[in-house]
Each structure stands twice: as C-alpha cells, then as structure tokens.
Amino acid sequence: MLFSGAFLALSLALASNAFVTRTWDEAYALANNVVSQMTIDEKLGIVIGTGQLNSNRRCVGDTTAVPRLGIPSLCFQDGPAGLRLVKNVTGWPAGINTASTFSRRLMRARGVAMGEEWRGKGAQPSSRYSFCLPLGKMRNPKAGRGWESFGPDPYLNGEGAYETVIGVQSTGVQACAKHFLANNQEHWRYGLSANLDDRTEKEMYFYPFLRSIEAGVVSVMCAYNRYNGTSSCHNEGLIGDNGLLRKHGFKGYVVSDWGATHDSAADNANAGLDMEQPGDYIVIGGGVFFLGKLETAVNTGAVTTERLNQMVARILAPYYHLGQDSGYPETNFDTQKPDGSGSRNLRVNVRSDAHTALAKEIAMASSVLLKNNRTVNSQGSTVRGLPITKGVASSIAIVGQDAKMLNTNCNDLNECNDGTLTVGWGSGSNLVDFTIPPVDALTSYIGTSATITTSLSNDLDDGANAARGKDMAFVFVNADSGELGAYTVVVGNQGDRNDLALWWKGGSLVERVAAVCNNTIVVVHSVGPVSFSWSNHPNITGIVYAGLPGEQTGPAIVDVLYGAYNPSGRLPFSIADSEDAYGTSIVYNSLGFPDINYTEKLLLDYRYMEANNITPRFEFGFGLSYTTFSYSSLSISSTSTGYTVSFQVTNTGGLAGTEKPQLYLGYPTSASEPPKVLRGFEEVDLASGESKTVTLSLITRDLSIWDTPSQSYIRPSGTFNVFVGASIRDIRLTGTI
Ligand SMILES: *[C@@H]1O[C@H](CO)[C@@H](O)[C@H](O)[C@H]1NC(C)=O
Ligand SMILES: *[C@@H]1O[C@H](CO)[C@@H](O)[C@H](O)[C@H]1NC(C)=O
Ligand SMILES: *[C@@H]1O[C@H](CO)[C@@H](O)[C@H](O)[C@H]1NC(C)=O
Ligand SMILES: *[C@@H]1O[C@H](CO)[C@@H](O)[C@H](O)[C@H]1NC(C)=O
Ligand SMILES: *[C@@H]1O[C@H](CO)[C@@H](O)[C@H](O)[C@H]1NC(C)=O
Ligand SMILES: *[C@@H]1O[C@H](CO)[C@@H](O)[C@H](O)[C@H]1NC(C)=O
C-alpha cells in the first residue's frame, strides 16, 4: 500500500516499453527464412538441448547457436520465484503469495521485475532467456509444488498467469507455462497418469494455460506425468495440431520438462513436441529420445523434413516476436558455478532498490491477518493484539527456529528447512543469500524500547521459559514442501507433505507459549494450508499467515505487525481442520505408476467444501484488516461482451487500508457447477471514510461452462446469482443476472 502509487507508475512505464516488436506472422516469416538456410545438424542443435553434462553449458538448458545465421543459443533457467543458481538476484515471494495479494498490479509488477533481472543477467554471445511459470498445481493442499503456482482456484491461477506472462514478456524475456498438464503431485510424478474428463480438463486445469495463451505466452513445457494414459510429451490431445494448445491459439513451441520424454523420437516429434531438454539425461525411464535418434527418424521418413522445419521455426519465431535479435545483453553468469566463481561469471548485480521494495511490498500485501483480538488503553495504544504500539510492551519474547536466519548451506535447492522459511525446496526455490530473518528485523526495530528474550530452537520447554511473564511473545512456525528428486526427501517428506501439521512441533510450541503469555502473536510461514487447531486459544491475540514471503520476510513482517502497513492479503485456498475437507488426496503408495482419476471434477477446495456443507476454519478469500469496510449499491448491467458488476466500497474504520472485494458467481442449477465460483476481484485503496465505486467485468465465457458435445463454452440458460463480498463466506451484496 505504501508504495502502490510508485509501483503503479513503474509497472506502467515498463509495460509501455513492451518488447513485442513483431507480429507472429512477421516473426514466422523471418524464422522460416532462416530455417530454409539451415543444415540438418543446425536444425537438430536447436530442437535438442546441448546436454546437462556438457561443460560448455551456461544455463540449466541450452540450445546450440548457429552463428553463421545469427542464431544464438537459447538459455533456459529455473526459478519462478527468482533466477536460480545465480548470485546477486532478488529472492522473490513465491507464486502462492503473489496469489494472496489478489492484486493484478502486483502480479504484473513482479513479472516485469523478474523479467528485468533475467534480461539483466544477459545471455551468452548470445543466448536468450526463457522463464517458466508453474500453474494450477494445488489439487491437494499437500502437493509438493503447489506453492509455486497460484493455488487451487482456476480463475485466480488464470489471472496470475495472464499478468505474469505479460509482465515477463514486456521485458523481452520469453515466458513459458508449465507443467502441461495436471502435474499435481510429486510422488510417482515420472509416470503416474492423471485422468480427467473433458469438462474438468477445460474448466480446471487447462484454463490457466488458456489465459497464458491469451497473454501471448511463447512456450509451454510438457510434464513428466502421463495424461489420460499417454506421456504428456507425446500426447497429441495436449500438444498436437488439433490438441488443446494449438486449438486455442498457441503459437510458440513445446519444450519437454527435463527428461520427461518417452518412447521414440518419432512418437514425440509427430505428437507435437518441438524441443527435448536437457538432451542427454534420463530420469526414471524418460529422457533421451531426440539425441542421435531424431536424425535417423528424419532420414528414414518417420519424421518428415517439414515437421522438423516446423519445430525449428516454432522455436525461432518467439525470438523474433519478442525482438530478442537486437540489443539483448550478453550472458554474464555460469550456472555450472553457482557460487559466482570462474571466468564466465562476470558478477553483475541485477538487484535494485526498486526491486527490493517491490519484493517487500508483495511480502506485505500477501500477509493474511487471520485473527486479531486487540485491546487498547486510554491513549489509544494497543495493549494486546495488532497493530502493536511500539513501547507498550516492555518485555518481549521471540520464539521459534522459523524466526532465525536460515541455513544457506542446504545446497542450491534449499533443502533442509532449518531457519526461517521464505520459499519451498526444489527447482522452484530461489537465492536466499539476501534474506533478512524476522528476528533480526524485529530486534532492530524494537531497539531499546523493550527487553528481548529469544528461543530459536523449537525446544518446547525453552520456548515456554522465554515467554513466561513477558508482556508479549512472538512465535514463528512453519511447514515446508518441494520438488521430488532422488535427493530431495526432506525430514521424511518426499516432495509432497506427509500431513498438514506444522513442522518441528510448531503446534505444540504455539500452545506452550500461549499457556504462559496472554499476548501471544503467531506468524505462520508455510507452503499451503496447515493445521490451526490452536487458533482459538484466548491468549493468542494475533495470527498472521505470511506464506513464503521471499528475502524481505523480516522487514515485511515488522511493518505488518507494527502497523506501518495495513494487511490486505487474502487466502488463495481454504484452511480446514482435516484433509478430508478438501475432497482430494495424494497417492503415496502404489504398485507401479498409479492412475489418478480426477473424480472430484470441479469440486476443489472451497468448491468442494461449499457443495458438502463443510465450514473451514478460515475460508478462501478471507483476510482481516486494521480497518473495516462496508459494501453497498450493487448494480449489474449488460454490455456488448457480457456484464459489468458495480458496487461501492467504503472504509468505515479509522485507518487507511486496502480492500480486496471478490465476485463469485452462482450458476443456474442445470449447469451443475459448484455453488459459488470466483469470477472477479479488485484491489481498492481507501483512506479512512473514503468510498469508491468498483466495476468488475464478466465476459460471456465467465458465465459459461465447457460443453462437451459442442466442444465449446456455452452459457447455460437460467438465472445466475452474483455474490460480492470480502470472502467466499462473507458475502455482502447479492444480485442476479
Ligand atoms: C482425456 O480424456 C477425456 C475423457 O475421455 C477426454 O474427454 C479428453 O478429451 C481427454 N483429453 C485429452 C487431452 O486427450
Ligand atoms: C555481487 O555484486 C557486487 C556488486 O554489487 C559485486 O561486487 C560482487 O562481485 C557480485 N558477486 C557475484 C557473485 O555476482
Ligand atoms: C477475537 O478475534 C476474532 C477475529 O479475529 C473474533 O472472531 C473473536 O470473536 C475475537 N474474540 C474475542 C474474545 O474478542
Ligand atoms: C493465559 O496466560 C496467562 C498468563 O499470562 C495464564 O495464566 C493463563 O493460564 C493462560 N490461559 C490459558 C487458557 O492458557
Ligand atoms: C495478561 O497478563 C499480565 C501479566 O503478565 C496481566 O498483568 C494482565 O492483566 C493480563 N491481561 C489479561 C487481559 O489477561
Ligand atoms: C480410473 O478410472 C478407470 C476408468 O473408469 C478405471 O478402470 C480405474 O479402475 C480407475 N482407477 C482408479 C485408481 O480408480
């Protein structure tokens, strides 16, 4: 909120500096011209990665340059929360926190800023970047990589995808959407089959990819898992000429996840796979099918030359489309030396004050205030609860290993969850070097205004002893998850979490502290929903769910707790007491790769809970503020493209704040949709007493369902209910269409 004006200006300025310099037709004309001059070896060098084991490789995946035709190597790099294996970059808040902001402005600004850092790290003489965005990966709350995405709701994922792709590509960096499709758990991911019916496929899992295509995404990464029984990377229904992507207007190339290919070169190439990465490595049965073999397939006619040419053209067209052929910086890092050493690392710093401030703003805007029992004294100062008035408490305890600096020696994948949690583990992790942990930020802010006692081990007795008799206690607790790998079993969790409990006895730690301190403030850092069985404890006067806030975690939480920033984060998922409330599960045990039938269909998370009358502890879209808001004057009118829904929001409290009104649609019964589905949200900054009119648009597709017989979106006939409110269960205005 503090920076909103400045960042709006920044993101607009950058967006107008768009690098989309040529239409797709112009880009394809240039690409086809170059392809027509290439030898078969040059073509193969573009569709096959140069190899994970290649000592010349500078990125996580590279293609071979064709200098005589001015074609550079393409550089693929991990890190949807910040460039990975590279120093001097920003450690951004995770995707799930970006969803928590319910702010398109911040989704876009984060994409722009990440794009600037990727571009600023340059590319080899000369490579060009690709940034890959994970979508819709929280089918179950324990899903290991759910936090890399924008959560379980397809609409919120779609908006996050749209804004991020536009943001990233406005800097001339290629965006890629992954993992296509339904790559929703880590156990058995190298071969499980996700089996979806047509409507679930379209409305739930394809929808965020559709929004990426509408944003102009130039590549899509096919997944490790099988889909409807067939490997995603040779699944014509997904990636073929008449498959989902192309039928919905996708113009770029399909790249395999690292080692995700199966069967034969011809199977993959003919199904629609355009590039195999990294080219030389095998994971659990998948891996090397183009190297050496694609050439044979072309020579024998199993893959036509036309198809090979098309693969190369699809890879080169984005390069021209985004104007990567002129003025693109040269690479200045070497992924093979992630410590920044060696002659190929030029040690360029792409961090900036603006990026640090934006990372902090997103961390603050994604902090969700879940509980606040505030009492004030006669001077209006906070005696218990939030926001804290500095100086009122003269003795403060800071408890929990999650408050202290994290162990940065857990290898590049951030695998140990020792210290404060800022990002999950695996290839979606980021640089943690610049992390400012909560204990440092709090200690520095509190200064000499109070005596501070710390207990940073999660030892229960030690924690209780530190808090006993203190005016206030902070407890920091967490839960982690990440990507599966042969090496990534973290504290017994194989990517996916084993359960919804807080790690390191966090729930017990909170209870032990609350038993001895009647002003206990709890901060939760987590990859997703956790057990909050303790949340109603009367001595717990404040709870902030801070998710995975990235490197600025400490300064951000200080501003939220002490009120320099009025929290406006909203839950991008529901928090229920048991996993049964979510209606899905993770398949941990199986004799061989399992079939996972998505029998819950459209009923994920809040959709399942509403349909089954389950009341979560904290619902989707929920989040408190230090002020209060009222809603009035709903009006709905039709337009040429659909409807607009307008209403007024007023700040009825004494502090400036930001409301995140949400629009849910209730379909006519005949449509067989969940009771309410998210179809709009807005970010509204309001001074105390101020009112603003909010207008949300619904296009006809927003009122449609996917109709299998006609294979199209069709608007069902009948009356729709329009619900506008502060969360899925806090509906303030209703109307009908
Ligand atoms: C997956 O299977 C469903 C049900 O048979 C079918 O409707 C859908 O089109 C399939 N999807 C793909 C991409 O093949
Ligand atoms: C990081 O940036 C600083 C300049 O701000 C530079 O001195 C240092 O060498 C860089 N280190 C790496 C590993 O890039
Ligand atoms: C504490 O605050 C919560 C909302 O944060 C509210 O539901 C609850 O009633 C409050 N309890 C008391 C005792 O004020
Ligand atoms: C709340 O804290 C006080 C100490 O301030 C303690 O005496 C009391 O038992 C606690 N209440 C509960 C329910 O644990
Ligand atoms: C909280 O505990 C303190 C002593 O630590 C006591 O002075 C105060 O009255 C208690 N407040 C409440 C509301 O229980
Ligand atoms: C998945 O659905 C198929 C087809 O309906 C069925 O044969 C199979 O047994 C189901 N698998 C599981 C694990 O439920």
mmCIF file of N, CA, C and O in Angstrom, residues 41-66 71-78 83-86 118 121-130 174 221 253 255-259 274-281 290-291 315-316 330-337 344:
data_model
loop_
_atom_site.group_PDB
_atom_site.id
_atom_site.type_symbol
_atom_site.label_atom_id
_atom_site.label_comp_id
_atom_site.label_asym_id
_atom_site.label_seq_id
_atom_site.Cartn_x
_atom_site.Cartn_y
_atom_site.Cartn_z
ATOM 1 N N ASP A 41 22.043 -30.680 -39.272
ATOM 2 C CA ASP A 41 22.717 -30.622 -37.963
ATOM 3 C C ASP A 41 22.380 -29.336 -37.226
ATOM 4 O O ASP A 41 22.211 -29.329 -36.007
ATOM 5 N N GLU A 42 22.306 -28.244 -37.973
ATOM 6 C CA GLU A 42 21.952 -26.976 -37.324
ATOM 7 C C GLU A 42 20.534 -27.031 -36.764
ATOM 8 O O GLU A 42 20.262 -26.544 -35.663
ATOM 9 N N LYS A 43 19.656 -27.644 -37.518
ATOM 10 C CA LYS A 43 18.272 -27.779 -37.036
ATOM 11 C C LYS A 43 18.220 -28.649 -35.774
ATOM 12 O O LYS A 43 17.538 -28.318 -34.800
ATOM 13 N N LEU A 44 18.956 -29.763 -35.812
ATOM 14 C CA LEU A 44 18.932 -30.663 -34.649
ATOM 15 C C LEU A 44 19.492 -29.970 -33.413
ATOM 16 O O LEU A 44 19.033 -30.191 -32.289
ATOM 17 N N GLY A 45 20.458 -29.100 -33.616
ATOM 18 C CA GLY A 45 21.053 -28.371 -32.492
ATOM 19 C C GLY A 45 20.071 -27.419 -31.820
ATOM 20 O O GLY A 45 20.264 -27.012 -30.669
ATOM 21 N N ILE A 46 19.038 -27.067 -32.547
ATOM 22 C CA ILE A 46 18.036 -26.161 -31.975
ATOM 23 C C ILE A 46 16.915 -26.919 -31.272
ATOM 24 O O ILE A 46 16.375 -26.452 -30.276
ATOM 25 N N VAL A 47 16.602 -28.095 -31.766
ATOM 26 C CA VAL A 47 15.489 -28.836 -31.149
ATOM 27 C C VAL A 47 15.954 -29.792 -30.040
ATOM 28 O O VAL A 47 15.126 -30.380 -29.356
ATOM 29 N N ILE A 48 17.284 -29.924 -29.867
ATOM 30 C CA ILE A 48 17.811 -30.811 -28.819
ATOM 31 C C ILE A 48 18.714 -29.996 -27.899
ATOM 32 O O ILE A 48 19.599 -29.280 -28.368
ATOM 33 N N GLY A 49 18.498 -30.104 -26.595
ATOM 34 C CA GLY A 49 19.342 -29.395 -25.639
ATOM 35 C C GLY A 49 20.793 -29.826 -25.769
ATOM 36 O O GLY A 49 21.087 -30.950 -26.178
ATOM 37 N N THR A 50 21.711 -28.922 -25.382
ATOM 38 C CA THR A 50 23.134 -29.240 -25.528
ATOM 39 C C THR A 50 23.619 -30.221 -24.472
ATOM 40 O O THR A 50 24.735 -30.718 -24.556
ATOM 41 N N GLY A 51 22.773 -30.482 -23.454
ATOM 42 C CA GLY A 51 23.144 -31.526 -22.504
ATOM 43 C C GLY A 51 23.505 -31.019 -21.124
ATOM 44 O O GLY A 51 24.272 -30.066 -20.979
ATOM 45 N N GLN A 52 22.956 -31.701 -20.138
ATOM 46 C CA GLN A 52 23.234 -31.382 -18.740
ATOM 47 C C GLN A 52 24.705 -31.623 -18.423
ATOM 48 O O GLN A 52 25.293 -30.961 -17.581
ATOM 49 N N LEU A 53 25.299 -32.597 -19.112
ATOM 50 C CA LEU A 53 26.680 -32.981 -18.808
ATOM 51 C C LEU A 53 27.693 -32.211 -19.645
ATOM 52 O O LEU A 53 28.893 -32.455 -19.567
ATOM 53 N N ASN A 54 27.203 -31.292 -20.448
ATOM 54 C CA ASN A 54 28.069 -30.552 -21.352
ATOM 55 C C ASN A 54 28.807 -29.446 -20.597
ATOM 56 O O ASN A 54 28.175 -28.586 -19.982
ATOM 57 N N SER A 55 30.118 -29.447 -20.658
ATOM 58 C CA SER A 55 30.877 -28.473 -19.865
ATOM 59 C C SER A 55 30.746 -27.051 -20.411
ATOM 60 O O SER A 55 31.071 -26.091 -19.729
ATOM 61 N N ASN A 56 30.272 -26.903 -21.638
ATOM 62 C CA ASN A 56 30.067 -25.550 -22.181
ATOM 63 C C ASN A 56 28.737 -24.939 -21.776
ATOM 64 O O ASN A 56 28.510 -23.758 -21.987
ATOM 65 N N ARG A 57 27.865 -25.774 -21.241
ATOM 66 C CA ARG A 57 26.541 -25.288 -20.876
ATOM 67 C C ARG A 57 26.669 -24.166 -19.850
ATOM 68 O O ARG A 57 27.390 -24.286 -18.870
ATOM 69 N N ARG A 58 25.933 -23.074 -20.055
ATOM 70 C CA ARG A 58 25.949 -21.998 -19.056
ATOM 71 C C ARG A 58 24.639 -21.919 -18.299
ATOM 72 O O ARG A 58 24.589 -21.328 -17.222
ATOM 73 N N CYS A 59 23.591 -22.475 -18.853
ATOM 74 C CA CYS A 59 22.278 -22.367 -18.228
ATOM 75 C C CYS A 59 21.827 -23.770 -17.803
ATOM 76 O O CYS A 59 22.576 -24.729 -17.929
ATOM 77 N N VAL A 60 20.602 -23.873 -17.307
ATOM 78 C CA VAL A 60 20.081 -25.176 -16.913
ATOM 79 C C VAL A 60 19.757 -25.998 -18.159
ATOM 80 O O VAL A 60 19.753 -27.218 -18.146
ATOM 81 N N GLY A 61 19.461 -25.289 -19.242
ATOM 82 C CA GLY A 61 19.275 -25.937 -20.533
ATOM 83 C C GLY A 61 19.663 -24.942 -21.604
ATOM 84 O O GLY A 61 19.341 -23.760 -21.498
ATOM 85 N N ASP A 62 20.401 -25.408 -22.605
ATOM 86 C CA ASP A 62 20.833 -24.519 -23.682
ATOM 87 C C ASP A 62 20.514 -25.186 -25.012
ATOM 88 O O ASP A 62 20.439 -26.399 -25.101
ATOM 89 N N THR A 63 20.393 -24.372 -26.037
ATOM 90 C CA THR A 63 20.357 -24.923 -27.391
ATOM 91 C C THR A 63 21.637 -24.488 -28.096
ATOM 92 O O THR A 63 22.359 -23.614 -27.610
ATOM 93 N N THR A 64 21.916 -25.103 -29.243
ATOM 94 C CA THR A 64 23.162 -24.798 -29.951
ATOM 95 C C THR A 64 22.960 -23.606 -30.888
ATOM 96 O O THR A 64 22.006 -23.569 -31.663
ATOM 97 N N ALA A 65 23.877 -22.660 -30.784
ATOM 98 C CA ALA A 65 23.803 -21.464 -31.623
ATOM 99 C C ALA A 65 24.167 -21.787 -33.072
ATOM 100 O O ALA A 65 24.832 -22.787 -33.345
ATOM 101 N N VAL A 66 23.682 -20.957 -33.984
ATOM 102 C CA VAL A 66 24.089 -21.057 -35.392
ATOM 103 C C VAL A 66 24.635 -19.690 -35.788
ATOM 104 O O VAL A 66 23.930 -18.852 -36.376
ATOM 105 N N ILE A 71 21.926 -16.911 -35.264
ATOM 106 C CA ILE A 71 21.006 -17.501 -34.292
ATOM 107 C C ILE A 71 21.768 -17.872 -33.021
ATOM 108 O O ILE A 71 22.711 -18.657 -33.055
ATOM 109 N N PRO A 72 21.349 -17.302 -31.902
ATOM 110 C CA PRO A 72 22.034 -17.554 -30.627
ATOM 111 C C PRO A 72 21.570 -18.846 -29.992
ATOM 112 O O PRO A 72 20.624 -19.483 -30.443
ATOM 113 N N SER A 73 22.232 -19.189 -28.902
ATOM 114 C CA SER A 73 21.762 -20.267 -28.041
ATOM 115 C C SER A 73 20.612 -19.728 -27.188
ATOM 116 O O SER A 73 20.633 -18.585 -26.764
ATOM 117 N N LEU A 74 19.615 -20.576 -26.996
ATOM 118 C CA LEU A 74 18.543 -20.202 -26.060
ATOM 119 C C LEU A 74 18.939 -20.688 -24.678
ATOM 120 O O LEU A 74 19.435 -21.813 -24.534
ATOM 121 N N CYS A 75 18.679 -19.867 -23.673
ATOM 122 C CA CYS A 75 19.074 -20.190 -22.300
ATOM 123 C C CYS A 75 17.829 -20.396 -21.452
ATOM 124 O O CYS A 75 17.016 -19.496 -21.314
ATOM 125 N N PHE A 76 17.679 -21.599 -20.915
ATOM 126 C CA PHE A 76 16.545 -21.900 -20.041
ATOM 127 C C PHE A 76 17.048 -21.935 -18.608
ATOM 128 O O PHE A 76 18.050 -22.583 -18.327
ATOM 129 N N GLN A 77 16.345 -21.241 -17.750
ATOM 130 C CA GLN A 77 16.820 -21.151 -16.381
ATOM 131 C C GLN A 77 15.674 -21.349 -15.407
ATOM 132 O O GLN A 77 14.600 -20.806 -15.607
ATOM 133 N N ASP A 78 15.905 -22.114 -14.351
ATOM 134 C CA ASP A 78 14.879 -22.341 -13.329
ATOM 135 C C ASP A 78 14.598 -21.081 -12.519
ATOM 136 O O ASP A 78 15.431 -20.189 -12.440
ATOM 137 N N LEU A 83 15.633 -15.957 -10.366
ATOM 138 C CA LEU A 83 16.641 -16.689 -11.133
ATOM 139 C C LEU A 83 17.458 -17.571 -10.199
ATOM 140 O O LEU A 83 18.020 -17.105 -9.217
ATOM 141 N N ARG A 84 17.531 -18.879 -10.526
ATOM 142 C CA ARG A 84 18.212 -19.821 -9.643
ATOM 143 C C ARG A 84 19.628 -20.108 -10.131
ATOM 144 O O ARG A 84 19.910 -19.979 -11.320
ATOM 145 N N LEU A 85 20.494 -20.496 -9.205
ATOM 146 C CA LEU A 85 21.884 -20.852 -9.489
ATOM 147 C C LEU A 85 22.697 -19.641 -9.947
ATOM 148 O O LEU A 85 23.697 -19.772 -10.643
ATOM 149 N N VAL A 86 22.228 -18.468 -9.583
ATOM 150 C CA VAL A 86 22.869 -17.232 -9.994
ATOM 151 C C VAL A 86 22.904 -16.311 -8.782
ATOM 152 O O VAL A 86 21.925 -16.254 -8.034
ATOM 153 N N TRP A 118 16.209 -11.272 -15.286
ATOM 154 C CA TRP A 118 16.656 -12.319 -16.225
ATOM 155 C C TRP A 118 17.379 -11.670 -17.394
ATOM 156 O O TRP A 118 18.446 -12.106 -17.806
ATOM 157 N N LYS A 121 20.802 -10.318 -16.446
ATOM 158 C CA LYS A 121 21.879 -11.292 -16.320
ATOM 159 C C LYS A 121 22.380 -11.705 -17.697
ATOM 160 O O LYS A 121 23.322 -12.480 -17.822
ATOM 161 N N GLY A 122 21.676 -11.160 -18.693
ATOM 162 C CA GLY A 122 22.156 -11.289 -20.047
ATOM 163 C C GLY A 122 22.164 -12.696 -20.557
ATOM 164 O O GLY A 122 21.623 -13.606 -19.962
ATOM 165 N N ALA A 123 22.759 -12.833 -21.655
ATOM 166 C CA ALA A 123 22.786 -14.128 -22.277
ATOM 167 C C ALA A 123 24.086 -14.251 -23.021
ATOM 168 O O ALA A 123 24.688 -13.268 -23.396
ATOM 169 N N GLN A 124 24.438 -15.470 -23.173
ATOM 170 C CA GLN A 124 25.685 -15.855 -23.835
ATOM 171 C C GLN A 124 25.763 -15.167 -25.187
ATOM 172 O O GLN A 124 24.733 -14.833 -25.738
ATOM 173 N N PRO A 125 26.967 -15.026 -25.804
ATOM 174 C CA PRO A 125 27.003 -14.425 -27.150
ATOM 175 C C PRO A 125 26.356 -15.407 -28.110
ATOM 176 O O PRO A 125 27.016 -16.287 -28.597
ATOM 177 N N SER A 126 25.142 -15.276 -28.220
ATOM 178 C CA SER A 126 24.300 -14.624 -27.237
ATOM 179 C C SER A 126 23.101 -15.511 -27.059
ATOM 180 O O SER A 126 22.508 -15.941 -28.013
ATOM 181 N N SER A 127 22.789 -15.790 -25.828
ATOM 182 C CA SER A 127 21.606 -16.609 -25.598
ATOM 183 C C SER A 127 20.437 -15.729 -25.215
ATOM 184 O O SER A 127 20.569 -14.555 -24.947
ATOM 185 N N ARG A 128 19.292 -16.334 -25.207
ATOM 186 C CA ARG A 128 18.065 -15.614 -24.896
ATOM 187 C C ARG A 128 17.300 -16.447 -23.900
ATOM 188 O O ARG A 128 17.283 -17.668 -23.969
ATOM 189 N N TYR A 129 16.654 -15.744 -22.979
ATOM 190 C CA TYR A 129 16.082 -16.429 -21.843
ATOM 191 C C TYR A 129 14.691 -16.983 -21.992
ATOM 192 O O TYR A 129 13.855 -16.429 -22.661
ATOM 193 N N SER A 130 14.447 -18.015 -21.220
ATOM 194 C CA SER A 130 13.091 -18.474 -21.016
ATOM 195 C C SER A 130 12.831 -18.639 -19.525
ATOM 196 O O SER A 130 13.647 -19.198 -18.799
ATOM 197 N N GLN A 174 11.445 -14.516 -22.727
ATOM 198 C CA GLN A 174 10.408 -15.483 -23.092
ATOM 199 C C GLN A 174 9.776 -16.067 -21.836
ATOM 200 O O GLN A 174 10.480 -16.457 -20.914
ATOM 201 N N MET A 221 5.784 -26.008 -21.365
ATOM 202 C CA MET A 221 6.597 -27.172 -21.011
ATOM 203 C C MET A 221 5.682 -28.363 -20.719
ATOM 204 O O MET A 221 4.810 -28.284 -19.848
ATOM 205 N N TYR A 253 6.428 -22.733 -29.012
ATOM 206 C CA TYR A 253 6.957 -24.100 -29.058
ATOM 207 C C TYR A 253 6.694 -24.845 -27.751
ATOM 208 O O TYR A 253 6.498 -24.244 -26.697
ATOM 209 N N VAL A 255 8.324 -27.430 -25.139
ATOM 210 C CA VAL A 255 9.611 -27.965 -24.679
ATOM 211 C C VAL A 255 9.331 -29.015 -23.608
ATOM 212 O O VAL A 255 8.395 -28.871 -22.827
ATOM 213 N N SER A 256 10.124 -30.068 -23.600
ATOM 214 C CA SER A 256 9.897 -31.115 -22.592
ATOM 215 C C SER A 256 10.402 -30.651 -21.241
ATOM 216 O O SER A 256 11.362 -29.874 -21.156
ATOM 217 N N ASP A 257 9.772 -31.124 -20.177
ATOM 218 C CA ASP A 257 10.410 -30.998 -18.873
ATOM 219 C C ASP A 257 11.699 -31.822 -18.945
ATOM 220 O O ASP A 257 11.868 -32.658 -19.835
ATOM 221 N N TRP A 258 12.611 -31.589 -18.007
ATOM 222 C CA TRP A 258 13.960 -32.153 -18.098
ATOM 223 C C TRP A 258 13.931 -33.687 -17.953
ATOM 224 O O TRP A 258 13.803 -34.209 -16.862
ATOM 225 N N GLY A 259 13.976 -34.357 -19.082
ATOM 226 C CA GLY A 259 13.928 -35.821 -19.052
ATOM 227 C C GLY A 259 12.517 -36.384 -19.094
ATOM 228 O O GLY A 259 12.303 -37.542 -18.738
ATOM 229 N N ASP A 274 8.355 -29.968 -29.661
ATOM 230 C CA ASP A 274 9.262 -29.201 -30.519
ATOM 231 C C ASP A 274 10.702 -29.231 -30.028
ATOM 232 O O ASP A 274 11.624 -29.060 -30.808
ATOM 233 N N MET A 275 10.914 -29.411 -28.747
ATOM 234 C CA MET A 275 12.287 -29.385 -28.222
ATOM 235 C C MET A 275 12.430 -30.356 -27.056
ATOM 236 O O MET A 275 11.569 -30.404 -26.178
ATOM 237 N N GLU A 276 13.516 -31.127 -27.056
ATOM 238 C CA GLU A 276 13.801 -32.006 -25.926
ATOM 239 C C GLU A 276 14.926 -31.408 -25.081
ATOM 240 O O GLU A 276 15.973 -31.041 -25.609
ATOM 241 N N GLN A 277 14.675 -31.318 -23.770
ATOM 242 C CA GLN A 277 15.687 -30.820 -22.845
ATOM 243 C C GLN A 277 15.884 -31.829 -21.711
ATOM 244 O O GLN A 277 14.946 -32.548 -21.363
ATOM 245 N N PRO A 278 17.076 -31.878 -21.097
ATOM 246 C CA PRO A 278 18.271 -31.120 -21.491
ATOM 247 C C PRO A 278 19.010 -31.767 -22.645
ATOM 248 O O PRO A 278 19.989 -31.216 -23.104
ATOM 249 N N GLY A 279 18.525 -32.940 -23.082
ATOM 250 C CA GLY A 279 19.085 -33.548 -24.290
ATOM 251 C C GLY A 279 19.856 -34.817 -24.039
ATOM 252 O O GLY A 279 19.918 -35.676 -24.906
ATOM 253 N N ASP A 280 20.428 -34.929 -22.850
ATOM 254 C CA ASP A 280 21.324 -36.070 -22.632
ATOM 255 C C ASP A 280 21.055 -36.794 -21.333
ATOM 256 O O ASP A 280 21.889 -37.523 -20.852
ATOM 257 N N TYR A 281 19.888 -36.562 -20.701
ATOM 258 C CA TYR A 281 19.781 -37.266 -19.440
ATOM 259 C C TYR A 281 18.461 -37.947 -19.213
ATOM 260 O O TYR A 281 17.462 -37.629 -19.814
ATOM 261 N N PHE A 290 15.635 -37.716 -28.655
ATOM 262 C CA PHE A 290 15.972 -36.995 -29.889
ATOM 263 C C PHE A 290 17.453 -37.172 -30.242
ATOM 264 O O PHE A 290 17.800 -37.317 -31.398
ATOM 265 N N LEU A 291 18.317 -37.146 -29.227
ATOM 266 C CA LEU A 291 19.753 -37.174 -29.474
ATOM 267 C C LEU A 291 20.115 -38.442 -30.268
ATOM 268 O O LEU A 291 19.861 -39.550 -29.826
ATOM 269 N N ILE A 315 10.451 -22.625 -32.608
ATOM 270 C CA ILE A 315 11.392 -22.221 -31.558
ATOM 271 C C ILE A 315 11.995 -20.848 -31.880
ATOM 272 O O ILE A 315 12.223 -20.034 -30.981
ATOM 273 N N LEU A 316 12.215 -20.592 -33.165
ATOM 274 C CA LEU A 316 12.852 -19.315 -33.520
ATOM 275 C C LEU A 316 11.869 -18.155 -33.636
ATOM 276 O O LEU A 316 12.253 -16.995 -33.445
ATOM 277 N N GLU A 330 24.470 -9.666 -23.252
ATOM 278 C CA GLU A 330 25.179 -10.942 -23.299
ATOM 279 C C GLU A 330 25.173 -11.612 -21.932
ATOM 280 O O GLU A 330 25.126 -10.952 -20.904
ATOM 281 N N THR A 331 25.280 -12.921 -21.957
ATOM 282 C CA THR A 331 25.295 -13.664 -20.693
ATOM 283 C C THR A 331 26.467 -13.261 -19.835
ATOM 284 O O THR A 331 27.589 -13.117 -20.325
ATOM 285 N N ASN A 332 26.187 -13.115 -18.551
ATOM 286 C CA ASN A 332 27.291 -12.753 -17.658
ATOM 287 C C ASN A 332 27.379 -13.679 -16.452
ATOM 288 O O ASN A 332 27.935 -13.325 -15.434
ATOM 289 N N PHE A 333 26.781 -14.883 -16.552
ATOM 290 C CA PHE A 333 26.889 -15.833 -15.432
ATOM 291 C C PHE A 333 27.145 -17.229 -15.973
ATOM 292 O O PHE A 333 27.100 -17.472 -17.170
ATOM 293 N N ASP A 334 27.395 -18.143 -15.036
ATOM 294 C CA ASP A 334 27.682 -19.530 -15.393
ATOM 295 C C ASP A 334 26.997 -20.435 -14.375
ATOM 296 O O ASP A 334 27.431 -20.541 -13.239
ATOM 297 N N THR A 335 25.919 -21.051 -14.805
ATOM 298 C CA THR A 335 25.145 -21.911 -13.918
ATOM 299 C C THR A 335 25.983 -23.039 -13.327
ATOM 300 O O THR A 335 25.697 -23.539 -12.252
ATOM 301 N N GLN A 336 27.003 -23.433 -14.050
ATOM 302 C CA GLN A 336 27.819 -24.545 -13.538
ATOM 303 C C GLN A 336 28.704 -24.101 -12.380
ATOM 304 O O GLN A 336 29.313 -24.932 -11.716
ATOM 305 N N LYS A 337 28.787 -22.791 -12.163
ATOM 306 C CA LYS A 337 29.489 -22.282 -10.982
ATOM 307 C C LYS A 337 28.536 -21.344 -10.235
ATOM 308 O O LYS A 337 28.660 -20.118 -10.301
ATOM 309 N N ARG A 344 33.643 -17.158 -16.425
ATOM 310 C CA ARG A 344 32.426 -16.867 -17.185
ATOM 311 C C ARG A 344 31.378 -16.138 -16.335
ATOM 312 O O ARG A 344 30.370 -15.696 -16.845
#
